[in-house]
Amino acid sequence: MTQKAAAAAAAAAESTAAMRKDNVNIYNQTATPDETPILIKNKLAEFELALDDVGDKEKRCYLMAKEKGPDECNDAHKLIFLRCEVFEVDRAVARFVKYWEARVAVFGEDKAFLPLAVDGALKDDMESIEVDYLQVANKTDPDGRAILLFDFNKEGEDLSSESLLRVVWYQAHVALTQESCQQRGVVLYVRCVDRFTDWRPSLSKKIAAAARGILPIRLAGIHFMQPPSYITLILAVVRPVMGKKLRNRFYHHSGSVDDLLKSLSKFGLGDMDMLPTMFGGELTSCL
């Protein structure tokens, strides 16, 4: 590490410590409540009552999941949706119902109710997993958010968009195995395609839609690293799908490693072990 990088990292650590001390929310997320056994028990009960009020036709896919894969929609699974919506029950139930409808559409009825694992619903998608289109980092950010590494450059590979979308679902669930991720959310590092012709707009729209209101993840921030000149064209497609709230959580970072660390420091990511190796840092995936 250069002296400048070391200085940037030290300044970032000091800045992050100060922000945490002052209880500043760097992504302006809604604060999570103190979770107690009573809160969780009561909110799960409210969740069940609200879910009962949803018509059978609307929650058809959930009912199939309840019959064919009950472990995939148990209380622990429902709690993830409650945490995602900061225990707002109606919003959590609405997302839960949409989730099961989308999960069946993405995986098909033959796999949707299997565990989202390499020996389950992803058993035919190993090639897509291994190209590292989306990875979960081996550590969280200073506030416990999972860090995901998105390499859109892999869209140039000879892989189907359907398979890559299933990988996104899989890796999102890998991240959600961490309780702190369920509560605090995720941050994304994004590497854009090197060649504009490799980009798949329809796939980006589906991923954006899943992130906005289907997958039970709190998307704190999206960091576009070394974005190309045509990033405005990409964002013109993605932003409308993401909604106003998430559109305000897009950040761009360019320049040398020192420049990247300085720019990322305001988010508590200005350390070499918080910068992915693909951008000159030391952060790797957990796989």
mmCIF file of C-alpha atoms in Angstrom:
data_model
loop_
_atom_site.group_PDB
_atom_site.id
_atom_site.type_symbol
_atom_site.label_atom_id
_atom_site.label_comp_id
_atom_site.label_asym_id
_atom_site.label_seq_id
_atom_site.Cartn_x
_atom_site.Cartn_y
_atom_site.Cartn_z
ATOM 1 C CA MET A 1 0.000 0.000 0.000
ATOM 2 C CA THR A 2 1.315 3.456 -0.879
ATOM 3 C CA GLN A 3 1.717 6.125 1.768
ATOM 4 C CA LYS A 4 -1.203 8.010 0.248
ATOM 5 C CA ALA A 5 -3.392 4.900 0.345
ATOM 6 C CA ALA A 6 -2.389 4.226 3.954
ATOM 7 C CA ALA A 7 -3.233 7.793 4.888
ATOM 8 C CA ALA A 8 -6.572 7.542 3.078
ATOM 9 C CA ALA A 9 -7.354 4.282 4.881
ATOM 10 C CA ALA A 10 -6.487 5.778 8.268
ATOM 11 C CA ALA A 11 -8.622 8.833 7.580
ATOM 12 C CA ALA A 12 -11.493 6.578 6.469
ATOM 13 C CA ALA A 13 -11.313 4.532 9.659
ATOM 14 C CA GLU A 14 -11.304 7.698 11.764
ATOM 15 C CA SER A 15 -14.231 9.122 9.785
ATOM 16 C CA THR A 16 -16.227 5.907 10.113
ATOM 17 C CA ALA A 17 -15.615 5.757 13.860
ATOM 18 C CA ALA A 18 -16.775 9.347 14.227
ATOM 19 C CA MET A 19 -19.935 8.695 12.231
ATOM 20 C CA ARG A 20 -20.796 5.628 14.267
ATOM 21 C CA LYS A 21 -20.162 7.522 17.494
ATOM 22 C CA ASP A 22 -22.528 10.281 16.400
ATOM 23 C CA ASN A 23 -25.065 7.686 15.221
ATOM 24 C CA VAL A 24 -25.130 9.112 11.703
ATOM 25 C CA ASN A 25 -26.803 6.859 9.112
ATOM 26 C CA ILE A 26 -24.606 7.190 6.044
ATOM 27 C CA TYR A 27 -27.256 5.773 3.694
ATOM 28 C CA ASN A 28 -30.274 7.450 5.324
ATOM 29 C CA GLN A 29 -31.932 4.116 5.996
ATOM 30 C CA THR A 30 -34.926 3.777 8.272
ATOM 31 C CA ALA A 31 -33.659 2.795 11.707
ATOM 32 C CA THR A 32 -34.214 -0.812 12.747
ATOM 33 C CA PRO A 33 -36.066 -1.362 16.039
ATOM 34 C CA ASP A 34 -34.599 -3.162 19.001
ATOM 35 C CA GLU A 35 -35.592 -6.767 18.430
ATOM 36 C CA THR A 36 -36.972 -8.556 21.443
ATOM 37 C CA PRO A 37 -38.560 -12.025 21.583
ATOM 38 C CA ILE A 38 -41.916 -10.371 22.287
ATOM 39 C CA LEU A 39 -41.633 -8.035 19.293
ATOM 40 C CA ILE A 40 -40.752 -10.888 16.968
ATOM 41 C CA LYS A 41 -43.538 -13.125 18.311
ATOM 42 C CA ASN A 42 -46.175 -10.390 18.004
ATOM 43 C CA LYS A 43 -45.077 -9.291 14.544
ATOM 44 C CA LEU A 44 -45.062 -12.856 13.227
ATOM 45 C CA ALA A 45 -48.589 -13.272 14.567
ATOM 46 C CA GLU A 46 -49.648 -10.055 12.807
ATOM 47 C CA PHE A 47 -47.920 -11.311 9.659
ATOM 48 C CA GLU A 48 -50.005 -14.503 9.701
ATOM 49 C CA LEU A 49 -53.247 -12.563 10.174
ATOM 50 C CA ALA A 50 -52.406 -10.228 7.296
ATOM 51 C CA LEU A 51 -51.397 -13.156 5.103
ATOM 52 C CA ASP A 52 -54.712 -14.871 5.874
ATOM 53 C CA ASP A 53 -56.490 -11.798 4.510
ATOM 54 C CA VAL A 54 -54.780 -12.162 1.122
ATOM 55 C CA GLY A 55 -56.931 -14.010 -1.389
ATOM 56 C CA ASP A 56 -55.966 -17.562 -2.313
ATOM 57 C CA LYS A 57 -55.610 -16.627 -5.977
ATOM 58 C CA GLU A 58 -53.159 -13.831 -5.189
ATOM 59 C CA LYS A 59 -51.075 -16.012 -2.866
ATOM 60 C CA ARG A 60 -51.358 -19.152 -4.994
ATOM 61 C CA CYS A 61 -47.589 -19.593 -5.272
ATOM 62 C CA TYR A 62 -47.103 -19.234 -1.528
ATOM 63 C CA LEU A 63 -49.748 -21.885 -0.917
ATOM 64 C CA MET A 64 -47.865 -24.221 -3.242
ATOM 65 C CA ALA A 65 -44.661 -23.469 -1.337
ATOM 66 C CA LYS A 66 -46.395 -24.182 1.961
ATOM 67 C CA GLU A 67 -47.397 -27.602 0.630
ATOM 68 C CA LYS A 68 -44.293 -28.583 -1.352
ATOM 69 C CA GLY A 69 -41.496 -26.808 0.517
ATOM 70 C CA PRO A 70 -42.673 -25.775 3.990
ATOM 71 C CA ASP A 71 -39.119 -25.234 5.261
ATOM 72 C CA GLU A 72 -38.675 -22.582 2.571
ATOM 73 C CA CYS A 73 -41.520 -20.437 3.927
ATOM 74 C CA ASN A 74 -41.352 -21.001 7.680
ATOM 75 C CA ASP A 75 -41.284 -18.378 10.439
ATOM 76 C CA ALA A 76 -37.551 -17.782 10.013
ATOM 77 C CA HIS A 77 -38.164 -17.003 6.339
ATOM 78 C CA LYS A 78 -41.050 -14.682 7.149
ATOM 79 C CA LEU A 79 -38.934 -12.879 9.723
ATOM 80 C CA ILE A 80 -36.506 -11.911 6.948
ATOM 81 C CA PHE A 81 -39.337 -10.075 5.187
ATOM 82 C CA LEU A 82 -40.362 -8.333 8.389
ATOM 83 C CA ARG A 83 -36.789 -7.161 8.910
ATOM 84 C CA CYS A 84 -36.565 -6.019 5.313
ATOM 85 C CA GLU A 85 -39.621 -3.798 5.792
ATOM 86 C CA VAL A 86 -38.547 -2.709 9.300
ATOM 87 C CA PHE A 87 -41.453 -4.651 10.839
ATOM 88 C CA GLU A 88 -44.152 -2.880 8.799
ATOM 89 C CA VAL A 89 -46.367 -5.934 8.525
ATOM 90 C CA ASP A 90 -48.517 -5.027 5.520
ATOM 91 C CA ARG A 91 -45.477 -4.132 3.420
ATOM 92 C CA ALA A 92 -43.706 -7.309 4.509
ATOM 93 C CA VAL A 93 -46.669 -9.498 3.534
ATOM 94 C CA ALA A 94 -47.046 -7.755 0.175
ATOM 95 C CA ARG A 95 -43.366 -8.365 -0.596
ATOM 96 C CA PHE A 96 -43.630 -11.968 0.613
ATOM 97 C CA VAL A 97 -46.540 -12.709 -1.749
ATOM 98 C CA LYS A 98 -44.752 -11.071 -4.703
ATOM 99 C CA TYR A 99 -41.602 -12.969 -3.827
ATOM 100 C CA TRP A 100 -43.234 -16.363 -4.151
ATOM 101 C CA GLU A 101 -44.920 -15.431 -7.387
ATOM 102 C CA ALA A 102 -41.556 -14.288 -8.777
ATOM 103 C CA ARG A 103 -39.652 -17.284 -7.392
ATOM 104 C CA VAL A 104 -41.954 -19.648 -9.270
ATOM 105 C CA ALA A 105 -41.546 -17.574 -12.445
ATOM 106 C CA VAL A 106 -37.728 -17.545 -12.153
ATOM 107 C CA PHE A 107 -37.150 -21.182 -11.140
ATOM 108 C CA GLY A 108 -40.251 -22.951 -12.425
ATOM 109 C CA GLU A 109 -42.550 -25.108 -10.340
ATOM 110 C CA ASP A 110 -40.109 -28.018 -10.462
ATOM 111 C CA LYS A 111 -37.361 -26.109 -8.610
ATOM 112 C CA ALA A 112 -38.973 -23.110 -6.919
ATOM 113 C CA PHE A 113 -39.727 -24.992 -3.707
ATOM 114 C CA LEU A 114 -36.288 -26.558 -3.356
ATOM 115 C CA PRO A 115 -33.657 -24.864 -1.190
ATOM 116 C CA LEU A 116 -31.827 -22.129 -3.112
ATOM 117 C CA ALA A 117 -28.544 -24.032 -2.965
ATOM 118 C CA VAL A 118 -26.092 -25.590 -5.415
ATOM 119 C CA ASP A 119 -27.477 -29.035 -4.610
ATOM 120 C CA GLY A 120 -31.060 -27.805 -4.849
ATOM 121 C CA ALA A 121 -32.666 -25.230 -7.108
ATOM 122 C CA LEU A 122 -29.271 -24.167 -8.557
ATOM 123 C CA LYS A 123 -28.012 -27.627 -9.468
ATOM 124 C CA ASP A 124 -28.114 -26.807 -13.204
ATOM 125 C CA ASP A 125 -26.577 -23.343 -12.861
ATOM 126 C CA MET A 126 -23.067 -24.125 -11.621
ATOM 127 C CA GLU A 127 -21.404 -22.682 -14.720
ATOM 128 C CA SER A 128 -23.175 -19.363 -14.173
ATOM 129 C CA ILE A 129 -22.232 -19.343 -10.486
ATOM 130 C CA GLU A 130 -18.578 -20.040 -11.262
ATOM 131 C CA VAL A 131 -18.119 -17.052 -13.627
ATOM 132 C CA ASP A 132 -18.581 -14.770 -10.584
ATOM 133 C CA TYR A 133 -21.335 -12.622 -12.074
ATOM 134 C CA LEU A 134 -22.448 -11.805 -8.536
ATOM 135 C CA GLN A 135 -20.461 -12.659 -5.407
ATOM 136 C CA VAL A 136 -20.861 -12.130 -1.678
ATOM 137 C CA ALA A 137 -17.776 -10.615 -0.069
ATOM 138 C CA ASN A 138 -15.983 -12.368 2.776
ATOM 139 C CA LYS A 139 -16.775 -9.555 5.231
ATOM 140 C CA THR A 140 -19.438 -6.949 5.917
ATOM 141 C CA ASP A 141 -19.167 -3.169 5.960
ATOM 142 C CA PRO A 142 -18.522 -1.508 9.364
ATOM 143 C CA ASP A 143 -22.264 -1.464 10.138
ATOM 144 C CA GLY A 144 -22.875 -5.138 9.331
ATOM 145 C CA ARG A 145 -24.238 -4.749 5.814
ATOM 146 C CA ALA A 146 -23.354 -7.534 3.420
ATOM 147 C CA ILE A 147 -21.127 -6.488 0.525
ATOM 148 C CA LEU A 148 -21.999 -7.834 -2.918
ATOM 149 C CA LEU A 149 -19.673 -7.705 -5.918
ATOM 150 C CA PHE A 150 -21.515 -7.344 -9.233
ATOM 151 C CA ASP A 151 -19.480 -7.853 -12.417
ATOM 152 C CA PHE A 152 -21.707 -6.982 -15.361
ATOM 153 C CA ASN A 153 -18.723 -7.618 -17.618
ATOM 154 C CA LYS A 154 -19.633 -11.304 -17.304
ATOM 155 C CA GLU A 155 -22.719 -10.665 -19.420
ATOM 156 C CA GLY A 156 -20.390 -11.154 -22.375
ATOM 157 C CA GLU A 157 -20.101 -14.829 -21.434
ATOM 158 C CA ASP A 158 -22.095 -17.477 -23.303
ATOM 159 C CA LEU A 159 -24.642 -17.937 -20.520
ATOM 160 C CA SER A 160 -28.385 -17.497 -20.559
ATOM 161 C CA SER A 161 -29.955 -14.464 -18.928
ATOM 162 C CA GLU A 162 -32.355 -16.806 -17.152
ATOM 163 C CA SER A 163 -29.481 -18.642 -15.495
ATOM 164 C CA LEU A 164 -27.713 -15.410 -14.506
ATOM 165 C CA LEU A 165 -30.943 -14.160 -12.930
ATOM 166 C CA ARG A 166 -31.188 -17.339 -10.876
ATOM 167 C CA VAL A 167 -27.618 -16.732 -9.691
ATOM 168 C CA VAL A 168 -28.641 -13.266 -8.499
ATOM 169 C CA TRP A 169 -31.425 -14.825 -6.440
ATOM 170 C CA TYR A 170 -29.051 -17.449 -5.072
ATOM 171 C CA GLN A 171 -26.346 -14.993 -4.011
ATOM 172 C CA ALA A 172 -28.910 -12.677 -2.448
ATOM 173 C CA HIS A 173 -29.977 -15.580 -0.253
ATOM 174 C CA VAL A 174 -26.356 -16.415 0.582
ATOM 175 C CA ALA A 175 -26.009 -12.850 1.873
ATOM 176 C CA LEU A 176 -29.247 -13.189 3.839
ATOM 177 C CA THR A 177 -27.834 -16.046 5.906
ATOM 178 C CA GLN A 178 -26.194 -13.240 7.910
ATOM 179 C CA GLU A 179 -28.603 -11.779 10.458
ATOM 180 C CA SER A 180 -26.922 -8.380 10.239
ATOM 181 C CA CYS A 181 -27.641 -8.378 6.497
ATOM 182 C CA GLN A 182 -31.320 -9.054 7.142
ATOM 183 C CA GLN A 183 -31.414 -6.091 9.514
ATOM 184 C CA ARG A 184 -29.046 -3.573 7.915
ATOM 185 C CA GLY A 185 -29.133 -4.606 4.256
ATOM 186 C CA VAL A 186 -26.498 -4.795 1.535
ATOM 187 C CA VAL A 187 -24.196 -2.538 -0.421
ATOM 188 C CA LEU A 188 -23.220 -3.289 -4.002
ATOM 189 C CA TYR A 189 -19.987 -2.726 -5.844
ATOM 190 C CA VAL A 190 -20.696 -2.646 -9.571
ATOM 191 C CA ARG A 191 -18.292 -3.197 -12.428
ATOM 192 C CA CYS A 192 -19.963 -2.182 -15.680
ATOM 193 C CA VAL A 193 -19.514 -3.953 -19.013
ATOM 194 C CA ASP A 194 -16.357 -3.048 -20.925
ATOM 195 C CA ARG A 195 -18.220 -3.305 -24.213
ATOM 196 C CA PHE A 196 -21.626 -1.686 -24.387
ATOM 197 C CA THR A 197 -22.793 -4.384 -26.825
ATOM 198 C CA ASP A 198 -22.345 -7.028 -24.094
ATOM 199 C CA TRP A 199 -24.866 -5.358 -21.808
ATOM 200 C CA ARG A 200 -28.277 -7.040 -21.449
ATOM 201 C CA PRO A 201 -30.872 -4.326 -20.683
ATOM 202 C CA SER A 202 -33.752 -6.753 -20.177
ATOM 203 C CA LEU A 203 -31.758 -8.685 -17.567
ATOM 204 C CA SER A 204 -30.838 -5.453 -15.763
ATOM 205 C CA LYS A 205 -34.530 -4.509 -15.610
ATOM 206 C CA LYS A 206 -35.430 -7.868 -14.068
ATOM 207 C CA ILE A 207 -32.640 -7.592 -11.498
ATOM 208 C CA ALA A 208 -33.670 -4.037 -10.628
ATOM 209 C CA ALA A 209 -37.317 -5.069 -10.227
ATOM 210 C CA ALA A 210 -36.327 -7.949 -7.944
ATOM 211 C CA ALA A 211 -34.183 -5.661 -5.811
ATOM 212 C CA ARG A 212 -36.878 -3.038 -5.476
ATOM 213 C CA GLY A 213 -39.889 -4.986 -4.276
ATOM 214 C CA ILE A 214 -39.406 -8.747 -4.427
ATOM 215 C CA LEU A 215 -36.224 -10.031 -2.799
ATOM 216 C CA PRO A 216 -36.196 -9.371 0.974
ATOM 217 C CA ILE A 217 -33.074 -7.219 0.936
ATOM 218 C CA ARG A 218 -32.536 -3.671 2.125
ATOM 219 C CA LEU A 219 -30.481 -2.108 -0.637
ATOM 220 C CA ALA A 220 -28.443 0.574 1.118
ATOM 221 C CA GLY A 221 -26.218 1.794 -1.691
ATOM 222 C CA ILE A 222 -24.946 0.956 -5.171
ATOM 223 C CA HIS A 223 -21.362 1.960 -5.891
ATOM 224 C CA PHE A 224 -20.487 2.120 -9.601
ATOM 225 C CA MET A 225 -16.726 1.691 -9.831
ATOM 226 C CA GLN A 226 -14.769 3.248 -12.697
ATOM 227 C CA PRO A 227 -18.020 3.789 -14.647
ATOM 228 C CA PRO A 228 -17.688 4.062 -18.447
ATOM 229 C CA SER A 229 -18.777 7.111 -20.415
ATOM 230 C CA TYR A 230 -22.036 5.414 -21.382
ATOM 231 C CA ILE A 231 -23.133 4.900 -17.756
ATOM 232 C CA THR A 232 -25.901 7.460 -18.313
ATOM 233 C CA LEU A 233 -27.441 5.181 -20.941
ATOM 234 C CA ILE A 234 -27.397 2.234 -18.531
ATOM 235 C CA LEU A 235 -28.884 4.257 -15.690
ATOM 236 C CA ALA A 236 -31.595 5.598 -17.997
ATOM 237 C CA VAL A 237 -32.862 2.013 -18.262
ATOM 238 C CA VAL A 238 -32.329 0.968 -14.634
ATOM 239 C CA ARG A 239 -33.385 4.076 -12.693
ATOM 240 C CA PRO A 240 -37.110 4.074 -13.616
ATOM 241 C CA VAL A 241 -37.432 0.480 -12.410
ATOM 242 C CA MET A 242 -35.632 1.172 -9.135
ATOM 243 C CA GLY A 243 -37.973 3.895 -7.901
ATOM 244 C CA LYS A 244 -37.188 7.303 -6.398
ATOM 245 C CA LYS A 245 -35.824 6.058 -3.076
ATOM 246 C CA LEU A 246 -33.253 3.679 -4.558
ATOM 247 C CA ARG A 247 -32.342 6.062 -7.392
ATOM 248 C CA ASN A 248 -30.913 8.364 -4.741
ATOM 249 C CA ARG A 249 -28.565 5.616 -3.571
ATOM 250 C CA PHE A 250 -26.438 5.429 -6.736
ATOM 251 C CA TYR A 251 -22.829 6.556 -6.304
ATOM 252 C CA HIS A 252 -19.955 6.839 -8.795
ATOM 253 C CA HIS A 253 -16.244 6.402 -7.977
ATOM 254 C CA SER A 254 -13.372 6.902 -10.424
ATOM 255 C CA GLY A 255 -9.614 7.376 -10.523
ATOM 256 C CA SER A 256 -6.620 5.713 -8.907
ATOM 257 C CA VAL A 257 -6.802 3.354 -5.935
ATOM 258 C CA ASP A 258 -6.067 6.330 -3.682
ATOM 259 C CA ASP A 259 -8.909 8.275 -5.310
ATOM 260 C CA LEU A 260 -11.297 5.340 -4.865
ATOM 261 C CA LEU A 261 -10.426 4.939 -1.194
ATOM 262 C CA LYS A 262 -10.944 8.631 -0.559
ATOM 263 C CA SER A 263 -14.290 8.645 -2.352
ATOM 264 C CA LEU A 264 -15.477 5.495 -0.555
ATOM 265 C CA SER A 265 -14.320 6.648 2.872
ATOM 266 C CA LYS A 266 -17.526 8.602 3.538
ATOM 267 C CA PHE A 267 -19.365 5.246 3.393
ATOM 268 C CA GLY A 268 -16.961 3.470 5.743
ATOM 269 C CA LEU A 269 -15.382 1.628 2.803
ATOM 270 C CA GLY A 270 -12.152 3.571 2.481
ATOM 271 C CA ASP A 271 -9.826 0.757 3.508
ATOM 272 C CA MET A 272 -7.934 -1.643 1.260
ATOM 273 C CA ASP A 273 -9.712 -4.645 2.769
ATOM 274 C CA MET A 274 -13.025 -3.001 1.856
ATOM 275 C CA LEU A 275 -12.060 -2.466 -1.809
ATOM 276 C CA PRO A 276 -12.580 -5.484 -4.126
ATOM 277 C CA THR A 277 -9.508 -7.005 -5.710
ATOM 278 C CA MET A 278 -10.896 -6.256 -9.182
ATOM 279 C CA PHE A 279 -10.430 -2.558 -8.358
ATOM 280 C CA GLY A 280 -6.984 -2.890 -6.779
ATOM 281 C CA GLY A 281 -8.000 -3.680 -3.205
ATOM 282 C CA GLU A 282 -7.943 -6.777 -1.002
ATOM 283 C CA LEU A 283 -11.646 -7.652 -0.602
ATOM 284 C CA THR A 284 -12.518 -11.102 -1.913
ATOM 285 C CA SER A 285 -15.633 -13.250 -2.050
ATOM 286 C CA CYS A 286 -16.645 -15.747 0.603
ATOM 287 C CA LEU A 287 -16.637 -18.635 -1.898
#
